[in-house]
Structure formats: structure tokens, C-alpha cells
Coordinates of C-alpha atoms in Angstrom, one line a residue:
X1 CA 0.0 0.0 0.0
X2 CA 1.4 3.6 -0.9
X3 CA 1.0 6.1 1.4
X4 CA 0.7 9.8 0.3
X5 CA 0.2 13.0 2.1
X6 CA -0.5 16.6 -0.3
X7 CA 1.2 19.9 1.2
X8 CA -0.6 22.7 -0.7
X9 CA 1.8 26.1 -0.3
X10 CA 0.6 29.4 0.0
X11 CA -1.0 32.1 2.2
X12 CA -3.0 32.6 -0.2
X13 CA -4.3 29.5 -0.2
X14 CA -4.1 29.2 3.6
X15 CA -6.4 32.7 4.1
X16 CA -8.7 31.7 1.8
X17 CA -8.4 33.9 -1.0
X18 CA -7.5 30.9 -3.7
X19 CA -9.6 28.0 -3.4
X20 CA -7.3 24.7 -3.3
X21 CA -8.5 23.4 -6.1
X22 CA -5.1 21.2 -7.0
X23 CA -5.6 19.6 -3.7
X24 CA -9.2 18.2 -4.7
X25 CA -7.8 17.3 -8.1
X26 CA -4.3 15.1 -6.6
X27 CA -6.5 13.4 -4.1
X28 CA -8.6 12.1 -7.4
X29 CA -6.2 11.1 -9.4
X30 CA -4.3 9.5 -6.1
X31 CA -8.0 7.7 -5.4
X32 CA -8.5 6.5 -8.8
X33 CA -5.0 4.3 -9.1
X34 CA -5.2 3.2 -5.2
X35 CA -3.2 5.7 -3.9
X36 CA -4.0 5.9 0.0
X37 CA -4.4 9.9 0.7
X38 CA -3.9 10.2 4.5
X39 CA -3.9 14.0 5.0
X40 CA -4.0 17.1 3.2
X41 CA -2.2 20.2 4.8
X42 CA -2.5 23.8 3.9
X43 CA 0.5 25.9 4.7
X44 CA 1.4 29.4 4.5
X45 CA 4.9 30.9 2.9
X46 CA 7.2 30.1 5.8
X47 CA 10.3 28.4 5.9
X48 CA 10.5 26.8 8.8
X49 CA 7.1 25.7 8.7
X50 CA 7.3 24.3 5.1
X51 CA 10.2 22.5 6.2
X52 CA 9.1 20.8 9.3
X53 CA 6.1 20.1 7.6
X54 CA 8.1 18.3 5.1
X55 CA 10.1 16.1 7.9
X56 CA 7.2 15.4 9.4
X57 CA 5.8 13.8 6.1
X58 CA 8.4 11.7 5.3
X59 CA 8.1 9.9 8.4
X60 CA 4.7 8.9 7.9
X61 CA 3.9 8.8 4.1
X62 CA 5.3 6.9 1.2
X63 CA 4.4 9.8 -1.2
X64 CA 4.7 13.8 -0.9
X65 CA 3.9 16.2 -2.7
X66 CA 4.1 19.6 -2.6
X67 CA 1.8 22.2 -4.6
X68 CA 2.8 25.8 -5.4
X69 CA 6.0 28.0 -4.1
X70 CA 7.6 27.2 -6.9
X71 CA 7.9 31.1 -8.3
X72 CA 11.0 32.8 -8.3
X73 CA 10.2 35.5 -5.4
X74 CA 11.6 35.1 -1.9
X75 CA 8.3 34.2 -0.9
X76 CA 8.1 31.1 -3.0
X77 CA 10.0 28.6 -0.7
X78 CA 9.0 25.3 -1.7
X79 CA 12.8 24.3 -2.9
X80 CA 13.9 25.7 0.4
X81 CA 12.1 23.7 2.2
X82 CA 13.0 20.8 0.9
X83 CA 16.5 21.3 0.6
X84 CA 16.3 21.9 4.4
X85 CA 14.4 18.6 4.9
X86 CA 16.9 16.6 3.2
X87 CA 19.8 18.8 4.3
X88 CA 20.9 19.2 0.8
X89 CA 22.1 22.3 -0.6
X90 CA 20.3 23.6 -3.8
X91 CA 22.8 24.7 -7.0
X92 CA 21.9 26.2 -10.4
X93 CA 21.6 23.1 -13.0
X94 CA 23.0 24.2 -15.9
X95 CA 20.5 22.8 -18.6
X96 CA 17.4 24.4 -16.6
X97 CA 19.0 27.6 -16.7
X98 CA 19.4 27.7 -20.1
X99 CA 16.5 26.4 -20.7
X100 CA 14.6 29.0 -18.5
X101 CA 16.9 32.0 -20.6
X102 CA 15.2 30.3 -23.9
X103 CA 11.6 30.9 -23.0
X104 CA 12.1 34.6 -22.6
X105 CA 14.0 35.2 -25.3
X106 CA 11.4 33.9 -26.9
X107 CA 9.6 36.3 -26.1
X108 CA 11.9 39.0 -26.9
X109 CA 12.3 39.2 -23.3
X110 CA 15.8 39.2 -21.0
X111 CA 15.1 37.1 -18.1
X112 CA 15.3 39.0 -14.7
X113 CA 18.3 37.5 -12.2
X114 CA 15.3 37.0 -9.7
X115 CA 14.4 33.8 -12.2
X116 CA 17.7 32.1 -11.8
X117 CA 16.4 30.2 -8.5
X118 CA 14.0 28.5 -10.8
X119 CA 16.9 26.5 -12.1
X120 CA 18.1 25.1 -8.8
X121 CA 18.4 21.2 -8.2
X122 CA 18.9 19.4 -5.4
X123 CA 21.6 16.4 -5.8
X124 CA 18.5 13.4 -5.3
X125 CA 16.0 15.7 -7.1
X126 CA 15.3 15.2 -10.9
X127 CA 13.8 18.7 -12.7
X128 CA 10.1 18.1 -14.1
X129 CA 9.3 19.8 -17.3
X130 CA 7.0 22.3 -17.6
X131 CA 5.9 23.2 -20.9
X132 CA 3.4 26.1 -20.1
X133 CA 4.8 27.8 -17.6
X134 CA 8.3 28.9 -16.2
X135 CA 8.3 26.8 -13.2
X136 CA 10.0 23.5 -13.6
X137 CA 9.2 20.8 -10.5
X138 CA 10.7 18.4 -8.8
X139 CA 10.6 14.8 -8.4
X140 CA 12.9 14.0 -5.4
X141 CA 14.1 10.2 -4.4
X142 CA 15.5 9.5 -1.0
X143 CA 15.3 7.9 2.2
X144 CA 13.9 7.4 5.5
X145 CA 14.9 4.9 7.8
X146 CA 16.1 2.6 5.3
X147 CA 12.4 2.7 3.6
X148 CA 12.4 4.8 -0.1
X149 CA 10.3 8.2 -0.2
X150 CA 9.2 9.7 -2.8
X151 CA 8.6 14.0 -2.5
X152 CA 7.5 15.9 -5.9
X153 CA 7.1 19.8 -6.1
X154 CA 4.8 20.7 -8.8
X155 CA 3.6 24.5 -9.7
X156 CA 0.6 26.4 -8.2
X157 CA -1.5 27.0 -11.9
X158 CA -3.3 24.2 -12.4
X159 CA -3.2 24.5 -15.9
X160 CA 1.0 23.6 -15.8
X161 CA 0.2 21.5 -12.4
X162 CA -2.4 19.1 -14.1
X163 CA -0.1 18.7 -17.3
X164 CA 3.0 18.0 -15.8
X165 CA 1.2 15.4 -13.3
X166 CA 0.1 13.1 -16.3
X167 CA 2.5 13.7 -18.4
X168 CA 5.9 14.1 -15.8
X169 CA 4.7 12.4 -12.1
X170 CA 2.6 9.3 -13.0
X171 CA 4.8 7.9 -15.0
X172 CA 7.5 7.8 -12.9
X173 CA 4.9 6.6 -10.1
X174 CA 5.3 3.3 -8.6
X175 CA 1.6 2.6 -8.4
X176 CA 0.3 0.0 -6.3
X177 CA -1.0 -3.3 -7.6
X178 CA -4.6 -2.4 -6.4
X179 CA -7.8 -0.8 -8.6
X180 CA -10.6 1.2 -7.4
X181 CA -13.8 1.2 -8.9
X182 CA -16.4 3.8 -7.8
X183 CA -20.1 5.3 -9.0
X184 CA -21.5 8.8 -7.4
X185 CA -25.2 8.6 -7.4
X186 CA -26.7 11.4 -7.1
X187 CA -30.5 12.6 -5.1
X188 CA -32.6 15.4 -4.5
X189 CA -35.1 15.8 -2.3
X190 CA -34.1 14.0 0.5
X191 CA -31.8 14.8 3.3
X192 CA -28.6 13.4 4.6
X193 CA -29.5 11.9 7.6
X194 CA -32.6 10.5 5.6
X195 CA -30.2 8.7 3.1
X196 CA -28.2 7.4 6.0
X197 CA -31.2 5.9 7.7
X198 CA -32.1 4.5 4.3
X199 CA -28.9 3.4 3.6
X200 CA -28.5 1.5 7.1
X201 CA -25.2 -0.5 7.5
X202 CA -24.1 0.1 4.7
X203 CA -22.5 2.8 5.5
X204 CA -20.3 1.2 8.1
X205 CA -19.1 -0.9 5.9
X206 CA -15.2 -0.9 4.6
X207 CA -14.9 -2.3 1.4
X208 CA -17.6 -1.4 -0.8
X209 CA -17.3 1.6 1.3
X210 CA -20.8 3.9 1.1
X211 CA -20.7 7.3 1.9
X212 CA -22.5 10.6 1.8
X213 CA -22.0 14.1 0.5
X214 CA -24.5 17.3 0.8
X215 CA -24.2 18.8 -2.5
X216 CA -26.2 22.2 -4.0
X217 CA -27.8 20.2 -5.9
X218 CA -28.7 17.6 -3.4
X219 CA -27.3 14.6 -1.5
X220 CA -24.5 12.6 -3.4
X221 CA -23.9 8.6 -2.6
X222 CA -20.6 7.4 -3.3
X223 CA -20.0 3.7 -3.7
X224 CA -16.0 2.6 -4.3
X225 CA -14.2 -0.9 -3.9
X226 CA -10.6 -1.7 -4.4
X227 CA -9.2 -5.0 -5.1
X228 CA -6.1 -6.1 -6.9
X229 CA -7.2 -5.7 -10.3
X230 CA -10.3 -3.7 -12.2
X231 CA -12.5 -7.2 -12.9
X232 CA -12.2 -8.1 -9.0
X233 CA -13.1 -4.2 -7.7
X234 CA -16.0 -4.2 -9.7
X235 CA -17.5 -7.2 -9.1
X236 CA -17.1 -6.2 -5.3
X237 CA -18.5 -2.8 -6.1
X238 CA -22.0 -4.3 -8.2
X239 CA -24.2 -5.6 -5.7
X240 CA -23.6 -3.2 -3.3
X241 CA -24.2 -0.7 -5.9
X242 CA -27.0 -2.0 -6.5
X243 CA -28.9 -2.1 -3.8
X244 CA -27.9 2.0 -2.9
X245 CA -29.7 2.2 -6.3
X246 CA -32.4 0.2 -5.2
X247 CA -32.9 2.0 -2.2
X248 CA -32.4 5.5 -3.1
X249 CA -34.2 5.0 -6.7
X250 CA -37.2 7.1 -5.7
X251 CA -34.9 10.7 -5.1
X252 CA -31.8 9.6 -7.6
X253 CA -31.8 11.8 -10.7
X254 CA -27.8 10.9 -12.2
X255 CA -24.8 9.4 -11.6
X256 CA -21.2 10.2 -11.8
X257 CA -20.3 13.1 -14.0
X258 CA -24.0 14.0 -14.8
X259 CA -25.3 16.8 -14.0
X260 CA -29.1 18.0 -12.8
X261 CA -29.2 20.5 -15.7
X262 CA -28.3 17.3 -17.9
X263 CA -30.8 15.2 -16.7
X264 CA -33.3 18.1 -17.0
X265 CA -32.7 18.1 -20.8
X266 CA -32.3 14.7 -21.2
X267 CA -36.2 14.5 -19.9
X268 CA -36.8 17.1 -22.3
X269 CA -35.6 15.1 -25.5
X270 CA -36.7 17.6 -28.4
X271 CA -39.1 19.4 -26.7
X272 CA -38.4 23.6 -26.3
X273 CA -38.3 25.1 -22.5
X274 CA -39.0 28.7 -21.9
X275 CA -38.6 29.7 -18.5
X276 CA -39.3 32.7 -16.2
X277 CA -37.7 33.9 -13.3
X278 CA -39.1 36.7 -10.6
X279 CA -36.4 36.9 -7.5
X280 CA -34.2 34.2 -8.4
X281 CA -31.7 36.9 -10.1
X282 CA -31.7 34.4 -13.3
X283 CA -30.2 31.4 -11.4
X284 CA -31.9 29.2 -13.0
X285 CA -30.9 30.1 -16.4
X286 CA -27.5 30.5 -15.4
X287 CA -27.8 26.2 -14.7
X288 CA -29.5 25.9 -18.3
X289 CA -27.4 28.2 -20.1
X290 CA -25.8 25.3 -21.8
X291 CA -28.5 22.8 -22.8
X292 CA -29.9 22.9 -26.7
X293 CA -33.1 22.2 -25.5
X294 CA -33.6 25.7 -23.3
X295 CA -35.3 28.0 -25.7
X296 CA -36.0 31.3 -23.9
X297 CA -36.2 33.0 -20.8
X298 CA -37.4 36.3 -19.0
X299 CA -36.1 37.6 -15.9
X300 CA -38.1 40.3 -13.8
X301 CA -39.3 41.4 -11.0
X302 CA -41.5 44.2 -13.1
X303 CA -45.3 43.4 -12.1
X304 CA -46.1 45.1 -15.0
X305 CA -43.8 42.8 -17.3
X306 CA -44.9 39.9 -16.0
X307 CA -48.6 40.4 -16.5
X308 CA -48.0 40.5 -19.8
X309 CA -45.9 37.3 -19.3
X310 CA -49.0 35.4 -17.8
X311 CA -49.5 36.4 -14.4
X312 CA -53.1 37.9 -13.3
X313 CA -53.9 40.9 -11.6
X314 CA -56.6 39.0 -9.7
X315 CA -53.6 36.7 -8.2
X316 CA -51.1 39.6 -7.7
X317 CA -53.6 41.5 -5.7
X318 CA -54.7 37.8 -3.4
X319 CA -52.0 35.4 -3.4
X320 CA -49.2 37.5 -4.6
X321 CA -46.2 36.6 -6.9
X322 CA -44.6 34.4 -4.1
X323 CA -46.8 31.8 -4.7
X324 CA -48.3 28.7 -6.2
X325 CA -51.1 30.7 -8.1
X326 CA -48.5 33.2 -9.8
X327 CA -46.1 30.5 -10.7
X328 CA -48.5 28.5 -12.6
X329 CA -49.7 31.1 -14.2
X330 CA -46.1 32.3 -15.4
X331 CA -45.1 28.4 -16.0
X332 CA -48.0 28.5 -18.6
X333 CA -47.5 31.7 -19.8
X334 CA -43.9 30.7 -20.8
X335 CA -45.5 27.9 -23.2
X336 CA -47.5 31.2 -24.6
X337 CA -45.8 34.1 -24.5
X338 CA -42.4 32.2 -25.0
X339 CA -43.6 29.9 -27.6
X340 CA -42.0 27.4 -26.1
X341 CA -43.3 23.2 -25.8
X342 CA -42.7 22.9 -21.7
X343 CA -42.9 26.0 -19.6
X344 CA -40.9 26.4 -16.5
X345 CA -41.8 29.2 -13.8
X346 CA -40.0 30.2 -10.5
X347 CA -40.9 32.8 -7.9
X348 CA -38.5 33.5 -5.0
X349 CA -38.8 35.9 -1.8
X350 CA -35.3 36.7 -0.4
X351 CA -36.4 39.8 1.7
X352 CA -39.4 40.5 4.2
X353 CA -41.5 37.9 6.1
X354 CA -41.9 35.4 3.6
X355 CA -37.4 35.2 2.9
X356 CA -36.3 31.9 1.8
X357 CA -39.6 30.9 0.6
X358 CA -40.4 29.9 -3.4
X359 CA -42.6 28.7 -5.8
X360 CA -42.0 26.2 -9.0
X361 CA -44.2 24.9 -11.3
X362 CA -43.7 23.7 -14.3
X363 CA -46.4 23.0 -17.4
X364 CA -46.5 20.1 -20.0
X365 CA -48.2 19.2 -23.1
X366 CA -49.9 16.2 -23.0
X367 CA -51.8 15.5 -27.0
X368 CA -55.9 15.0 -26.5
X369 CA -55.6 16.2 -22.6
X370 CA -55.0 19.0 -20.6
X371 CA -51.6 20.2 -20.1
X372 CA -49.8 18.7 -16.3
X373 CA -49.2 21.3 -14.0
X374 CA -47.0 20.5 -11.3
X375 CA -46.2 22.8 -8.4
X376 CA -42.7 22.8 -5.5
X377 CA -43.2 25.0 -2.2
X378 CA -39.5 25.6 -1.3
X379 CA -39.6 26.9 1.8
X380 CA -35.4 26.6 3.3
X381 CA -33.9 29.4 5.2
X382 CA -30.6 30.9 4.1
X383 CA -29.2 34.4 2.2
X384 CA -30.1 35.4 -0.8
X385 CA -27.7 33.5 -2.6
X386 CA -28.6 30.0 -0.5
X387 CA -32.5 30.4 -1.7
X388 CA -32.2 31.6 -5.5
X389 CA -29.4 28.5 -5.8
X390 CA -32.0 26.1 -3.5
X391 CA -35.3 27.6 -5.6
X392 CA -33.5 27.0 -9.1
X393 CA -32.0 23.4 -8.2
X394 CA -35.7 22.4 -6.9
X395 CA -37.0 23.6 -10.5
X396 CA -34.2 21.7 -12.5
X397 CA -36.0 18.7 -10.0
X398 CA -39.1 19.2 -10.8
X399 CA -38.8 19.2 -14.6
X400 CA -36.8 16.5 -15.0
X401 CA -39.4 14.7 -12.3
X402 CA -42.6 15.7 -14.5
X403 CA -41.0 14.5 -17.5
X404 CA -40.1 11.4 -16.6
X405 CA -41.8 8.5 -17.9
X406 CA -43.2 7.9 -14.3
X407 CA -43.6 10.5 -12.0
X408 CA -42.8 10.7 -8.9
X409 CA -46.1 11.6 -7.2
X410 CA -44.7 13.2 -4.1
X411 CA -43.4 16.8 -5.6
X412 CA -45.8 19.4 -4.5
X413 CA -43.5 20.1 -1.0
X414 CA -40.2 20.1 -0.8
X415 CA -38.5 18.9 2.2
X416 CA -39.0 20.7 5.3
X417 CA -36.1 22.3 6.9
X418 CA -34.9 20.0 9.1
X419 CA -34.6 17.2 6.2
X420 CA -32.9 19.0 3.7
X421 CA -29.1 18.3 3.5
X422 CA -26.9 19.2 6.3
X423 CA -23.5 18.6 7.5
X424 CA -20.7 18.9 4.8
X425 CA -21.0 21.3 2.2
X426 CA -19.4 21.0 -1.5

């Protein structure tokens, strides 16, 4: 089994101003070959800190590596640290150097002395190529109480980070003899705890392991086994897999790398949406932006505008726009005024008594009958942001629910607060 640890570098990273998105990518592609990711550490630009970071590392994972602080500021101290971990002392490699003069002469460009630490090597490091960027990395061999380590240094961009991991670090990799096979199914409309009750023991199982995740777009189920080859993992993975389809089949709407908006317009097929939006600042259309099948759209909060849109005076006056009456009305009136085949309406209140409440409905032909008209309450506190994403995720629901060849009978209320998804956040 290899061990590995990820050091992400930078305070940028550490106060939050970058998200670590290389971090979340590493542990992915570590996951997928049966790499066993033990911790992930987020450190600011500090020598001493780097490098006992480092030490510490080595004595407890197989595999290192090091994101970012590979620029050629003082701040940048990722070489540093190593070198002070190994006790080795960094020199100028020749080749890199010259290299690193090349791409800015290329550019008609002399490079600046500050560059030249780019070009150091440590004697049991190897320099990593990076062909989109300035910053070559490191891929370091050594030793730690007779047992081989591996440490590599790879740049902060994860444009040059992501190429020069497939194409420099895994294949000098010494990947264990192990496979994992895994499927993300995905639900809405239920919470987490609801999926763990449903789910039962198999969450506290090892291998299939079973887990949970609260996503925006609701709660995700994760199913992986390993074994020592890909035909053994997923035949461990199938039955359990299975029966977290079975059980969950009522709220899933995807798996894997499908998304909500995706399964919305694979329910559509070739029929046109038109949709209208009043509060959810065009959240909803933001989600659709990219599907064929999403025709039009009108986004306003004008009373005026969305009377002639399909809402009545008689329900603006009584019920008001934050509710079930005014988005049928708009869900219809974006078949008519739209002139679209499947009409899909949202009213959201993020201010005043009735914040965090809204209102979906969608309406869909049906030849020789009367259209279906199907209605969400969403009713979740939150900001702004929390009930315009929660309103528009519940519509993307809802549509791909009323279009489904069965549907799911039990759509008119969403869940109350206290089972929608809590814990982790994506």
C-alpha cells in the first residue's frame, strides 16, 4: 500500500483567497490508481514551517507532494524547504538555466536575475518539465529509515500543475497493484440523515465503502471498492451498488459526472423550455445556459412585465407573486408568450416575512388532454444566494421529475427544513 500525504503552499491558499482546487484534483487522481491519501495540509509561505512540515511527512507517508511556491520571489520557498528537509544544498543546473533564458528570449524578453532560483536542483532531485509555464518541478528520491520516499514539487497554476502530473509524475509513479472502482449517485429531495437511515449498514461498511455528501444540488452517494485488479473491484462494487440504487431510486436523478441541468434536458428530449424567473436573479438560467433544448427565458421582477408574461392581476392582488397561483400562471404563460413546448416558472422571496420561501411549477403538453401542471413550495432558510441556488435546483427537480416517464407523485412540497441536506457542504 502507498502512502501519500498533499502539502498545498501558499498564504493565499491558507487565508482563503484561492480555493485549493489542485488539492481536490491530486486526491482524485491518487484515489483512482489506489493511492491511500492520509492527510492534506495547507500551509502558509514560511520556511521553517514548510520544512518541518516536510520532515514530518516523510516519516509517515510513502508519497509527498508539494503544490505551489515554486515562483521565483523570496516568498516562494518550496525548494527551500526541501533542501532543508533533506539537508541538501540547492545549486543552479546548468540545462534548466538555459533552458529558462530560452523561453524569454522567446519572447523578446531578458530574463530578470530574480528567475535564476527556478533553475536550482537538489543532488537526489530530478527537474520536471513544464511546458506552459516557467516553473519546472521536482521529483525527489530519497530515504527514511532505510524505507524509499518519494517527495515531488509541482507548480501552483493548475493549468502547468495538471499537465505536468500526467505527463511528468505518474509515469515515474510506482503505483500499487490495487484498482478502485467507484459510482456517485446522485438525489434530491431527501436529506442526509434520511439517506443514512435509508442506507443503514451500509455505511459502516469498509470495502464497498458507502458514503454521503450534501451537494447544491442535493445529497450525493458514493460507492468505491478496491481489489487487486479492475474485474475483482467491480465485481465487489455491483451488488452493493445496487442495492444504494435500489434504495435511493425514488430521489436519484444521475450518476457520476452528470449533471441536474443534464438530466433536466435529457427528460426534455426535443421538446423547447421557456422559462421565467421573478427573484431568483436568473439562477436558474445561469444552470440551463448550456443545454440545446432551453429555448428562452425572461427575468423580472417588473409586475407590470410579467402580466403580460402570464400572471393575473386578480392573483397579484390575493395570493401575490410568491406563490403557487403566480407561478402556474407564469409556468403557462412561458408555453405562450415564450412559444415554447414545456414552460418552467420560479418565484422567489429573499427579503421581508416570507425570505427563503419559493414557488415552481412547471407545465407540460400532453396531446388529447390537458396540459400537467406540477407545483414545488421551497420553503429553506438561508441568504439570498442559498435560496435563489436552492429555488433554481428544486426547478431543475421538478422538470426532469414531471417529464419522466413515471412521475414521482410526491413533488408538490419540498422537504422541510430539518430534512434537507446538512452537515458537509461541496
Amino acid at each position: 500500500m502507498l502512502l501519500a500525504e498533499i502539502i498545498s503552499v501558499g498564504t493565499e491558499l491558507l487565508f482563503g483567497e484561492i480555493v485549493d482546487s489542485n488539492a481536490a484534483f491530486l486526491a482524485r487522481e491518487l484515489g483512482a490508481r489506489g493511492v491511500t491519501l492520509h492527510r492534506k495540509t495547507v500551509l502558509g509561505d514560511n520556511l521553517l514551517r514548510l520544512t518541518d512540515a516536510v520532515q514530518t511527512a516523510l516519516d509517515r507517508a510513502d508519497l509527498i507532494i508539494l503544490g505551489g511556491g515554486l515562483g521565483p520571489t523570496d516568498d516562494d520557498l518550496t525548494r527551500e524547504a526541501i533542501a532543508a528537509a533533506l539537508n541538501e544544498t540547492p545549486t543552479e543546473d546548468a540545462a534548466q538555466l538555459a533552458h529558462l533564458r530560452g523561453l524569454f528570449e522567446s519572447r523578446g524578453r531578458a530574463m530578470p536575475e530574480i528567475n535564476r532560483k527556478q533553475a536550482w536542483l537538489i543532488p537526489s532531485a530530478e527537474a520536471l518539465p513544464n511546458p506552459v509555464g516557467t516553473a519546472p518541478g521536482w521529483f525527489v528520491r530519497t530515504t527514511r529509515g532505510g524505507t524509499p520516499k518519494l517527495l515531488v514539487a509541482l507548480p501552483g497554476p493548475p493549468r502547468e500543475m495538471q499537465r505536468m502530473w500526467r505527463e511528468q509524475v505518474l509515469p515515474r509513479l510506482p503505483m500499487p497493484a490495487a484498482a478502485l472502482e467507484h459510482t456517485t449517485i446522485h438525489t434530491q429531495g431527501v436529506g442526509e440523515s434520511a439517506v443514512a437511515e435509508l442506507l443503514g449498514d451500509l455505511t459502516r461498511q469498509a470495502n464497498p465503502s458507502v458514503a454521503t455528501y450534501a451537494r447544491a444540488t442535493g445529497v450525493d452517494v458514493r460507492v468505491a471498492a478496491s481489489a487487486p485488479d479492475r474485474d475483482q473491484a467491480a465485481a465487489l462494487l455491483h451488488p452493493v451498488r445496487q442495492r444504494v440504487r435500489e434504495l435511493l431510486a425514488r430521489w436519484t436523478w444521475g450518476e457520476d459526472d452528470q449533471t441536474l441541468a443534464g438530466a433536466a434536458q435529457g427528460a426534455l428530449g426535443s421538446l423547447r423550455l421557456g422559462v421565467i424567473e421573478a427573484g431568483s436573479a436568473g439562477m436558474l438560467c445561469t444552470l440551463l445556459a448550456d443545454q440545446p433544448g432551453f429555448l428562452d427565458a425572461a427575468v423580472t421582477q417588473d409586475h407590470a412585465r410579467l402580466i403580460t408574461l402570464g400572471l393575473t392581476p386578480v392573483t397579484l392582488r390575493g395570493a401575490g407573486l410568491v406563490s403557487e397561483a403566480a407561478a402556474r400562471e407564469l409556468a403557462a404563460g412561458a408555453r405562450e408568450h415564450l412559444g415554447a413546448d414545456v414552460g418552467l416558472a420560479v418565484v422567489v422571496a429573499t427579503t421581508g416575512e416570507r425570505a427563503g420561501q419559493a414557488f415552481v411549477a412547471v407545465n407540460v403538453p400532453r396531446p388529447g388532454q390537458e396540459p400537467l401542471e406540477r407545483t414545488l413550495h421551497v420553503n429553506w432558510p438561508g441568504d439570498a444566494a442559498q435560496v435563489r441556488e436552492r429555488a433554481a435546483v428544486s426547478a431543475l427537480s421538478l422538470l426532469r421529475a414531471s417529464l419522466s416517464p413515471t412521475p414521482d407523485p410526491h413533488t408538490r412540497t419540498a422537504p422541510a427544513p430539518e430534512q434537507r441536506p446538512e452537515g458537509r457542504t461541496a
